[in-house]
Amino acid sequence: MQRTKNQKAWFLVLPVFLLVAFSAIIPLMTVVNYSVQDSFGNNEFFWVGSEWFVEVLNSDRLHDAFGRQLMFSGIILAIEIPLGIWIALKMPKKGWAVSVCLVLMALPLLIPWNVVGTIWQIFAREDIGLLGHTLAALGVDYNYTQDTLSAWITVIVMDVWHWTSLVVLLCYAGLSSIPDAYYQAAKIDGASKWAVFRHIQLPKMKRVLTIAVLLRFMDSFMIYTEPFVVTGGGPGNATTFLSIDLVKMAIGQFDVGPAAAFSIVYFLVVLLVSWVFYTVVTASDAEDQS
Amino acid sequence: MSKLRLTPVLYIVFLMVPIYWLLTMSLKTNAEILGGFSLWPKDPTLANFRTILTDASWYSGYINSTIYVVLNTIISITVALPAAYAFSRYRFLGDKHLFFWLLSNRMAPPAVFVLPFFQLYSSIGLFDTHIAVALAHCLFNVPLAVWILEGFMSGVPKEIDETAQIDGYSFPAFFTRIFMPLIASGIGVAAFFCFMFSWVELLIARTLTSVDAKPIAAVMTRTVSASGLDWGVLAAAGVLTIVPGAIVIWFVRNHIAKGFALGRV
Amino acid sequence: MDLAWMGWTTFTGTFLAVIASLLIAMTVWEIARPGGAPRKGLLGFTSTRGDRLFVTLLGSAFIHLAWMYFAGGVDLWWALGLSGLYGLAVFRWV
């Protein structure tokens, strides 16, 4: 849409600006302030300069958490995106079945994150959970509180369960905007299923898929509640992701300085990734319009 | 529907089984849960639900959550409507950067904000109030609402604005009487998403409350760690947290796909 | 309102002031020469002045982090100087 130039539009944006500035700038500046100081409580601070940053950047604990985080986000993207596309392609196109599918699929998205954790914590327990019990009956060696691999599989399956529907719904929205005429034309041309997917469906989904990848990457990158409830970050530190480690540091140990330095590094990484995505999306939009 | 489609059916079964398990557990007594293994409750009981609905420390959690979620939804939509209109209709100084800055807050990890939020709301005397949680959740809900509403508003042709102006409508009258009904489904979807993300969030809500505004999610985690694991009641509490979402989603089911695409398809 | 909990220091105060004055300067520049001089630069996307400032600031932050990682917390002036050069390069070519 052609937008007209009007500086008065700032007045319409002002409430949002003030509200978000209050909730974002004050906390962020506080984090910046804390990151260069040490504190023993009571609002007494001591200047330490770059000490916390050097410590945090060179800390094995955080390198490990960062590595685990990248691995986790990578794995869930590699599973959820193709799976989501595939299910969206197989969705019914019209009739009551669509509504039923959409509502049932969206259900996991609306469950409070700690309840998602609780559901899987119960479901995977050997003594009272259906999954854990079945696996034990089949003789599979599975125990998510003791065994690293089991814990990882539980956390990943939980995330797939929780969030694949988001990808499905996004792709479905993209697919349902394709006019029937396209499919009929493809049929007349005798196009294969793959050709239809490659040249009609995938281009239409490009935009929503970018949003899906962005949202899934970001949300998995800040995941806290679900793995915390299920595994508590364990066994050992096996499922301690960045946010779990950060909260442990900031609230648990009250290491305000290192936690603040950690927060800034974390935030900068997130900012970089969002900016790259945003630039790519807006650039491809501009291309589509021209 | 011509034939039963295997893939979506299998996927939905995969989604429903853990929820079914939670539901059966909420209908069992603790003795039955721990005593043996059964696929369905042998002797269904509503005792767990009764515990929650009669014990103030449980049901006040639901009330608290509902209060701050509703507050947050109202605040978010109210401020996001004019802003989304500005972004969809006008170009102004720094608009693109402002939009990106808003979105970056949606992407920011809540864990980064937990400690400063605690300090901030304690210092202005709002700690453990509903409004504190509602305001804190605005950090990610306002950008989301702006993003969704902007998508829906861009779909409304600009000629409508111009015609209304020629017909002598003032801007507020045009906005509330003509424009808002046109994007009613968009407002519904945006409100739904604000509701949803405020409802499912735990970390910030838990940190900013202690007694008076304690959300149900925090009540549940406390019960897990302290009172010797009452699985039946915990499962019942979980089931009750799913109910509001399931009701709300029914009303927006026809727009939900477009909403998840943030109004842009 | 008591602000002691925020733990302000001269250094971080200066930091915020510099960022704020940069934003004000960009606003003034934009009013004087509107349009933001968009062009397609080295990184293959259309950038305006504001985008270039953002790329400069974000890049500078990572330069500082890299300096602290490789050289420790000493002589951060070098990192600042490097960021300045980087900023000039961004405004010239991106």
XYZ file of C-alpha atoms in Angstrom:
649
model
C 0.000 0.000 0.000
C 1.189 3.507 -0.829
C 1.599 5.271 2.499
C 1.469 9.033 2.791
C 4.026 11.017 4.705
C 2.589 12.419 7.914
C 4.679 13.249 10.960
C 1.561 13.606 13.107
C 1.312 9.825 12.993
C 3.864 9.911 15.804
C 1.050 10.931 18.152
C -0.771 7.699 17.339
C 2.343 5.696 18.100
C 3.279 7.618 21.223
C 1.338 5.505 23.782
C 2.932 2.326 22.475
C 6.329 3.981 22.415
C 6.073 5.181 26.026
C 4.681 1.909 27.327
C 7.293 -0.270 25.665
C 10.088 2.186 26.452
C 9.134 1.981 30.112
C 9.164 -1.810 30.028
C 12.249 -2.173 27.848
C 14.670 0.733 28.248
C 14.650 0.998 32.043
C 15.346 -2.729 32.544
C 17.957 -2.806 29.788
C 19.805 0.197 31.212
C 19.659 -1.445 34.630
C 21.264 -4.518 33.144
C 23.962 -2.369 31.538
C 24.604 -0.663 34.879
C 24.849 -3.929 36.766
C 27.166 -5.471 34.212
C 30.063 -3.187 35.086
C 29.669 -3.369 38.855
C 29.699 -5.779 41.756
C 27.003 -5.679 44.394
C 26.514 -7.187 47.821
C 22.892 -6.127 48.019
C 21.420 -3.007 49.663
C 21.981 -1.018 46.477
C 25.707 -0.770 47.157
C 27.753 -1.081 44.023
C 31.460 -1.333 43.260
C 32.997 -0.569 39.911
C 34.610 -3.601 38.269
C 34.767 -2.478 34.638
C 34.906 -5.229 32.068
C 35.675 -8.013 34.561
C 32.275 -9.719 34.316
C 32.279 -9.643 30.545
C 35.720 -11.235 30.382
C 34.623 -13.846 32.907
C 31.348 -14.623 31.167
C 32.866 -14.736 27.675
C 35.547 -17.156 28.826
C 33.362 -19.298 31.041
C 33.114 -22.957 30.042
C 29.752 -23.186 31.737
C 28.282 -20.612 29.378
C 30.022 -21.975 26.307
C 28.436 -25.322 27.097
C 25.013 -23.771 27.669
C 25.356 -21.867 24.403
C 26.349 -25.025 22.534
C 23.414 -26.943 23.996
C 21.108 -24.079 23.090
C 22.253 -24.012 19.447
C 21.945 -27.777 19.210
C 18.458 -27.724 20.709
C 17.223 -24.921 18.432
C 18.808 -26.616 15.414
C 17.225 -29.983 16.147
C 13.736 -28.683 16.787
C 13.816 -26.512 13.637
C 15.011 -29.490 11.576
C 12.076 -31.552 12.863
C 9.262 -29.033 13.207
C 9.564 -27.146 9.926
C 9.468 -30.141 7.516
C 6.920 -31.958 9.668
C 4.736 -28.850 9.824
C 4.854 -28.347 6.045
C 4.027 -31.983 5.435
C 1.034 -31.996 7.779
C -0.233 -28.704 6.353
C -0.130 -30.204 2.842
C -2.191 -33.174 4.039
C -4.790 -31.082 5.846
C -8.400 -31.309 4.644
C -9.264 -28.302 2.471
C -12.882 -27.639 3.338
C -15.828 -28.758 5.433
C -16.269 -29.191 9.162
C -13.085 -31.263 9.357
C -11.020 -28.088 8.869
C -12.426 -26.419 11.960
C -11.995 -29.564 14.034
C -8.387 -29.978 12.860
C -7.517 -26.337 13.496
C -9.001 -26.246 16.978
C -7.470 -29.549 18.076
C -4.077 -28.661 16.627
C -4.028 -25.249 18.246
C -4.846 -26.707 21.646
C -1.239 -27.427 22.759
C -0.318 -23.803 21.945
C -2.786 -22.555 24.540
C -1.596 -24.619 27.455
C 0.444 -22.674 30.019
C 4.085 -23.570 29.547
C 4.532 -24.988 32.992
C 1.472 -27.219 32.432
C 3.090 -28.436 29.203
C 6.053 -29.348 31.371
C 3.818 -31.011 33.933
C 1.956 -33.011 31.276
C 5.193 -34.428 29.917
C 6.724 -34.901 33.316
C 3.771 -37.112 34.228
C 3.455 -38.722 30.789
C 7.106 -39.818 30.680
C 7.369 -41.148 34.231
C 7.979 -44.837 34.440
C 5.662 -45.494 37.387
C 2.580 -43.439 36.479
C 3.055 -42.190 32.920
C 1.697 -43.843 29.794
C 4.843 -43.230 27.739
C 7.346 -44.176 30.407
C 5.341 -47.227 31.401
C 4.958 -48.435 27.815
C 8.647 -47.975 27.081
C 9.598 -49.817 30.244
C 7.212 -52.646 29.351
C 8.868 -52.879 25.928
C 12.224 -53.175 27.659
C 13.574 -49.816 26.440
C 16.132 -48.300 28.786
C 14.569 -44.906 29.330
C 14.786 -42.610 32.321
C 14.698 -38.878 31.769
C 15.878 -37.929 35.237
C 19.032 -40.061 35.073
C 19.993 -40.500 31.470
C 21.167 -37.589 29.292
C 19.895 -39.028 26.017
C 16.450 -39.775 27.465
C 16.236 -36.268 28.889
C 17.126 -34.732 25.527
C 14.645 -36.897 23.637
C 11.910 -36.022 26.133
C 12.581 -32.291 25.870
C 12.695 -32.390 22.057
C 9.563 -34.531 21.672
C 7.836 -32.194 24.101
C 8.790 -29.169 22.026
C 7.677 -30.890 18.808
C 4.380 -31.716 20.510
C 4.012 -28.170 21.784
C 4.986 -26.085 18.755
C 4.718 -28.033 15.475
C 1.102 -26.873 15.268
C 2.333 -23.299 14.949
C 4.209 -24.226 11.772
C 1.196 -26.217 10.525
C -1.196 -23.315 11.070
C 1.143 -20.823 9.418
C 1.681 -23.042 6.381
C -2.010 -23.823 6.199
C -2.760 -20.086 6.123
C -0.269 -19.706 3.262
C -1.680 -22.663 1.334
C -5.305 -21.610 1.669
C -4.514 -18.347 -0.113
C -3.710 -20.236 -3.346
C -6.622 -19.927 -5.813
C -8.069 -23.186 -7.165
C -7.307 -22.025 -10.687
C -3.592 -22.570 -10.075
C -4.131 -26.231 -9.266
C -6.415 -26.705 -12.263
C -3.847 -25.144 -14.552
C -1.179 -27.438 -13.107
C -3.461 -30.441 -13.682
C -4.014 -29.517 -17.325
C -0.246 -29.199 -17.772
C 0.151 -32.632 -16.209
C 2.460 -31.275 -13.506
C 3.782 -33.810 -10.995
C 3.013 -33.473 -7.284
C 6.569 -32.367 -6.683
C 6.339 -29.717 -9.393
C 3.119 -28.383 -7.849
C 4.814 -28.234 -4.465
C 8.008 -26.690 -5.779
C 6.496 -24.053 -8.085
C 3.064 -23.256 -6.620
C 2.838 -24.208 -2.954
C 6.349 -23.474 -1.712
C 6.522 -19.923 -3.157
C 3.161 -19.141 -1.543
C 4.422 -20.421 1.783
C 7.748 -18.601 1.628
C 6.555 -15.642 3.593
C 4.768 -17.508 6.375
C 7.649 -19.976 6.552
C 10.071 -17.154 7.247
C 7.825 -16.025 10.088
C 7.606 -19.627 11.310
C 11.378 -20.095 11.313
C 11.905 -16.745 13.031
C 9.308 -17.389 15.745
C 10.423 -20.958 16.350
C 14.093 -20.043 16.449
C 13.552 -17.142 18.824
C 11.128 -18.909 21.114
C 13.286 -22.016 21.328
C 16.305 -19.805 21.926
C 14.661 -18.366 25.044
C 12.986 -21.567 26.224
C 12.832 -21.774 29.980
C 9.696 -23.081 31.613
C 9.048 -26.403 29.884
C 12.478 -28.053 30.280
C 12.816 -26.481 33.707
C 9.652 -28.192 34.907
C 10.479 -31.543 33.304
C 14.184 -31.950 33.942
C 15.159 -28.946 36.058
C 18.102 -28.537 33.669
C 19.428 -31.983 34.490
C 20.610 -34.645 34.696
C 23.672 -32.693 35.751
C 23.621 -29.775 33.355
C 22.565 -31.787 30.324
C 19.451 -29.767 29.535
C 20.489 -26.448 31.058
C 19.754 -24.007 28.239
C 20.711 -20.337 28.205
C 17.629 -18.963 29.953
C 17.683 -21.657 32.627
C 21.320 -20.883 33.349
C 20.669 -17.149 33.383
C 17.757 -17.382 35.802
C 19.804 -19.706 38.005
C 22.538 -17.092 38.086
C 20.365 -14.004 38.533
C 17.663 -15.230 40.917
C 19.120 -18.414 42.385
C 22.665 -17.310 43.203
C 21.955 -13.572 42.963
C 25.185 -13.061 41.009
C 23.836 -9.817 39.662
C 26.978 -8.653 37.834
C 27.805 -11.798 35.839
C 24.108 -12.374 35.153
C 23.850 -8.854 33.727
C 26.913 -9.302 31.526
C 25.500 -12.645 30.375
C 22.141 -10.963 29.652
C 23.805 -8.380 27.424
C 25.686 -10.968 25.385
C 22.486 -13.042 25.102
C 20.469 -10.004 24.078
C 23.015 -8.927 21.460
C 22.918 -12.366 19.840
C 19.107 -12.255 19.758
C 19.177 -8.729 18.338
C 21.600 -9.743 15.584
C 19.511 -12.740 14.553
C 16.209 -10.813 14.583
C 17.775 -8.028 12.546
C 19.098 -10.408 9.895
C 15.686 -12.081 9.614
C 13.843 -8.766 9.532
C 16.132 -7.391 6.819
C 15.742 -10.533 4.728
C 11.942 -10.439 5.054
C 11.579 -6.753 4.202
C 14.024 -7.080 1.308
C 12.077 -9.998 -0.194
C 8.828 -8.057 0.294
C 10.229 -5.122 -1.639
C 11.251 -7.526 -4.402
C 7.761 -9.039 -4.549
C 6.204 -5.620 -4.946
C 8.510 -4.381 -7.669
C -14.582 -34.898 3.341
C -13.876 -37.515 0.708
C -11.652 -39.888 2.642
C -10.105 -40.044 6.057
C -6.686 -38.464 5.908
C -4.138 -40.512 7.775
C -1.431 -37.916 8.434
C -3.518 -35.261 10.213
C -5.366 -37.952 12.148
C -2.143 -39.533 13.386
C -0.760 -36.115 14.272
C -3.868 -35.190 16.229
C -3.730 -38.514 18.075
C -0.110 -37.722 18.988
C -1.263 -34.328 20.302
C -4.208 -35.700 22.225
C -2.681 -38.692 24.011
C -0.688 -36.706 26.611
C -3.702 -34.459 27.213
C -5.906 -37.541 27.601
C -3.433 -38.903 30.126
C -3.619 -35.696 32.149
C -7.415 -35.875 32.043
C -7.598 -39.500 33.243
C -5.174 -38.745 36.057
C -7.294 -35.835 37.210
C -10.208 -38.266 37.551
C -8.287 -40.806 39.623
C -7.556 -40.796 43.309
C -3.946 -40.574 44.389
C -4.097 -44.160 45.625
C -5.212 -45.355 42.215
C -2.523 -43.332 40.397
C 0.285 -44.713 42.489
C -1.272 -48.123 43.170
C -1.388 -49.603 39.721
C -1.397 -48.858 36.036
C -4.642 -48.467 34.102
C -5.499 -46.784 30.837
C -8.697 -45.252 32.167
C -9.975 -44.376 35.642
C -11.637 -47.464 37.177
C -13.590 -45.425 39.627
C -13.877 -41.869 38.231
C -14.003 -39.213 40.921
C -14.350 -35.460 40.834
C -12.716 -35.100 44.246
C -9.579 -33.502 42.783
C -11.594 -30.810 41.047
C -13.597 -30.266 44.217
C -10.374 -29.686 46.143
C -9.340 -26.965 43.717
C -12.686 -25.231 43.519
C -13.132 -25.107 47.296
C -9.590 -24.316 48.426
C -8.908 -20.569 48.245
C -5.158 -21.007 47.759
C -5.988 -22.912 44.547
C -8.882 -21.057 43.001
C -7.501 -17.606 43.806
C -4.660 -18.523 41.455
C -7.141 -18.782 38.589
C -8.762 -15.491 39.570
C -5.393 -13.728 39.741
C -4.308 -15.085 36.391
C -7.583 -14.089 34.771
C -7.390 -10.550 36.175
C -3.927 -9.752 34.890
C -4.513 -11.493 31.564
C -7.682 -9.470 30.930
C -5.982 -6.238 32.061
C -3.062 -6.930 29.775
C -5.312 -7.698 26.803
C -7.260 -4.464 27.265
C -4.130 -2.303 27.639
C -2.342 -3.966 24.720
C -5.227 -3.654 22.262
C -6.061 -0.080 23.304
C -2.574 1.266 22.686
C -1.849 -0.994 19.708
C -4.898 0.047 17.639
C -3.834 3.653 16.867
C -0.192 2.646 16.503
C -1.012 -0.125 14.034
C -3.128 2.347 12.072
C -0.207 4.779 11.935
C 2.182 2.052 10.733
C -0.246 0.790 8.081
C -1.226 4.227 6.660
C 1.589 6.716 7.170
C 5.285 7.134 6.688
C 6.927 9.104 9.453
C 10.328 9.829 10.893
C 11.992 6.613 12.006
C 8.942 4.438 11.372
C 10.870 1.415 10.110
C 13.324 1.504 12.991
C 10.569 1.976 15.521
C 8.747 -1.041 14.112
C 11.885 -3.148 14.290
C 12.598 -1.966 17.816
C 9.088 -3.018 18.871
C 9.540 -6.443 17.288
C 12.926 -6.936 18.907
C 11.151 -6.738 22.255
C 8.908 -9.604 21.211
C 12.078 -11.598 20.507
C 13.931 -10.661 23.689
C 14.325 -13.467 26.235
C 12.161 -12.815 29.321
C 14.976 -14.228 31.445
C 16.981 -11.072 30.676
C 14.223 -8.887 32.089
C 13.345 -10.866 35.179
C 15.747 -9.280 37.658
C 15.358 -5.622 36.549
C 11.573 -6.030 36.411
C 11.597 -7.281 39.963
C 13.661 -4.267 41.066
C 11.623 -1.811 38.978
C 8.206 -2.865 40.190
C 9.399 -3.177 43.776
C 10.768 0.372 43.691
C 7.522 1.885 42.410
C 5.501 -0.114 44.927
C 3.662 -2.302 42.439
C 5.253 -5.606 43.415
C 2.694 -8.382 43.867
C -0.119 -6.521 42.105
C -2.062 -7.577 39.028
C -1.248 -4.387 37.173
C 2.495 -5.040 37.505
C 2.205 -8.384 35.698
C -0.185 -6.875 33.139
C 2.287 -4.042 32.397
C 5.280 -6.372 32.278
C 3.536 -8.650 29.791
C 2.963 -5.610 27.576
C 6.656 -5.858 26.721
C 5.968 -8.727 24.330
C 2.187 -8.438 23.809
C 2.036 -4.838 22.592
C 4.559 -5.441 19.766
C 2.701 -8.613 18.829
C -0.667 -6.818 18.792
C 0.762 -3.992 16.667
C 2.246 -6.519 14.269
C -0.991 -8.517 13.876
C -3.275 -5.473 13.646
C -1.001 -3.783 11.114
C -1.265 -6.874 8.937
C -5.059 -6.857 9.061
C -5.317 -3.068 8.566
C -3.100 -3.143 5.484
C -5.748 -5.333 3.903
C -8.363 -2.547 4.172
C -8.249 -0.280 1.096
C -7.255 3.273 1.779
C -10.128 4.642 -0.280
C -12.407 3.910 2.672
C -10.451 6.364 4.845
C -10.645 9.023 2.162
C -14.363 8.535 1.500
C -15.127 8.830 5.201
C -13.134 12.041 5.372
C -15.088 13.509 2.452
C -18.339 12.443 4.118
C -17.364 14.610 7.077
C -16.423 12.036 9.670
C -13.939 13.192 12.293
C -10.990 10.874 12.786
C -12.166 9.335 16.097
C -15.679 8.820 14.717
C -14.314 7.251 11.545
C -11.972 5.036 13.508
C -14.483 3.681 15.993
C -17.611 3.545 13.818
C -16.285 2.571 10.401
C -12.744 1.297 10.635
C -12.892 -0.878 13.745
C -15.911 -2.914 12.575
C -14.036 -3.561 9.303
C -11.120 -5.151 11.102
C -13.227 -6.731 13.856
C -11.824 -10.183 13.126
C -8.303 -8.766 13.315
C -9.027 -7.214 16.704
C -10.479 -10.512 17.861
C -7.402 -12.399 16.740
C -5.009 -9.872 18.290
C -6.922 -10.011 21.575
C -6.806 -13.787 21.418
C -3.028 -13.768 21.021
C -2.527 -11.276 23.860
C -4.732 -13.432 26.030
C -2.851 -16.542 25.037
C 0.704 -15.300 25.525
C -0.138 -13.663 28.829
C -1.941 -16.801 29.986
C 0.894 -19.198 29.161
C 3.766 -17.086 30.523
C 5.155 -18.118 33.879
C 8.636 -16.737 34.476
C 7.788 -13.022 34.721
C 4.405 -13.590 36.353
C 6.009 -15.730 39.042
C 8.842 -13.302 39.715
C 6.580 -10.264 40.089
C 4.151 -11.840 42.549
C 4.297 -13.478 45.929
C 0.873 -13.778 47.571
C -1.885 -11.405 46.478
C -1.478 -11.760 42.739
C 0.035 -15.225 42.515
C -0.886 -16.812 39.175
C -2.179 -20.360 38.906
C 0.965 -21.474 37.121
C 3.073 -20.453 40.119
C 0.637 -22.082 42.542
C 1.149 -25.288 40.619
C 4.947 -25.221 40.709
C 4.904 -24.554 44.413
C 2.634 -27.541 44.962
C 4.934 -29.757 42.970
C 7.929 -28.980 45.110
C 6.385 -28.687 48.553
C 3.378 -30.784 49.440
C 4.541 -34.301 48.655
C 3.253 -34.457 45.078
C -0.485 -34.727 45.011
C -0.607 -35.953 41.398
C -4.385 -36.051 41.105
C -4.896 -32.448 42.181
C -1.945 -31.299 40.062
C -3.474 -32.986 36.999
C -6.879 -31.461 37.753
C -5.294 -28.004 38.032
C -3.606 -28.598 34.684
C -6.882 -29.592 33.056
C -8.548 -26.447 34.376
C -5.803 -24.244 32.848
C -6.512 -25.737 29.410
C -10.242 -24.976 29.563
C -10.150 -21.158 29.041
C -7.893 -21.501 26.000
C -10.104 -24.204 24.519
C -13.194 -22.005 24.928
C -11.571 -18.886 23.490
C -10.106 -20.725 20.528
C -13.531 -21.934 19.459
C -14.625 -18.342 18.814
C -11.673 -17.442 16.628
C -11.333 -20.812 14.866
C -12.072 -19.391 11.405
C -9.437 -16.686 11.726
C -6.877 -18.578 13.719
C -4.721 -19.611 10.761
C -4.577 -16.057 9.443
C -3.879 -14.812 12.958
C -0.913 -17.107 13.377
C 0.374 -15.733 10.096
C 0.168 -12.341 11.868
C -2.488 -11.127 9.465
C -0.163 -11.517 6.501
C -0.982 -14.195 3.993
C 11.032 7.671 43.116
C 14.214 6.134 44.397
C 16.585 5.232 41.610
C 19.401 3.790 43.729
C 18.478 0.247 42.707
C 19.402 1.021 39.116
C 23.020 1.496 40.121
C 23.942 4.306 37.730
C 27.600 5.100 37.139
C 29.240 7.963 35.275
C 30.371 5.521 32.627
C 26.972 3.999 31.898
C 25.336 7.425 32.143
C 27.725 8.688 29.475
C 26.998 5.607 27.389
C 23.252 6.268 27.460
C 23.801 9.980 26.757
C 25.966 9.174 23.723
C 23.348 6.805 22.300
C 20.581 9.333 22.946
C 22.503 12.190 21.336
C 23.306 9.986 18.336
C 19.573 9.363 17.897
C 18.837 13.088 18.224
C 21.590 13.883 15.724
C 20.114 11.375 13.276
C 16.685 12.986 13.707
C 18.088 16.450 13.006
C 19.992 15.120 10.001
C 16.798 13.463 8.718
C 14.840 16.710 9.074
C 17.572 18.663 7.284
C 18.056 16.092 4.496
C 14.955 13.877 4.399
C 14.910 10.468 2.764
C 17.830 8.898 4.571
C 19.910 8.542 1.398
C 18.888 4.960 0.630
C 21.263 2.875 -1.448
C 22.118 -0.726 -2.096
C 25.441 -1.311 -0.413
C 28.033 -3.974 0.060
C 25.771 -6.313 2.044
C 23.197 -6.455 -0.754
C 20.263 -4.779 0.947
C 18.893 -1.267 0.675
C 20.054 0.738 3.657
C 19.316 4.208 4.915
C 21.332 6.292 7.361
C 19.429 4.832 10.279
C 20.170 1.286 9.146
C 23.841 2.152 8.832
C 23.890 3.575 12.353
C 22.259 0.416 13.656
C 24.746 -1.807 11.849
C 27.563 0.328 13.254
C 26.308 0.130 16.846
C 25.522 -3.575 16.772
C 28.828 -4.341 15.082
C 30.699 -2.213 17.614
C 29.115 -4.157 20.436
C 30.383 -7.399 18.907
C 33.838 -5.879 18.289
C 34.031 -5.028 21.979
C 32.901 -8.511 22.966
C 35.474 -10.062 20.654
C 38.203 -7.829 22.096
C 37.293 -8.830 25.622
C 37.268 -12.474 24.608
C 40.638 -12.491 22.873
C 42.591 -9.762 24.664
C 40.911 -9.714 28.068
C 39.531 -6.583 29.656
C 42.570 -4.377 29.027
C 42.996 -1.509 26.595
C 39.386 -1.340 25.495
C 40.267 1.938 23.791
C 41.632 -0.158 20.969
C 38.263 -1.816 20.545
C 36.619 1.601 20.553
C 39.045 2.834 17.885
C 38.400 -0.271 15.807
C 34.662 0.327 16.129
C 35.164 3.892 14.911
C 36.978 2.656 11.797
C 34.302 0.013 11.310
C 31.617 2.702 11.594
C 33.324 4.846 8.958
C 33.527 1.827 6.674
C 29.828 1.063 7.221
C 28.769 4.623 6.437
C 30.970 4.608 3.349
C 30.181 1.226 1.791
C 27.121 -0.468 3.296
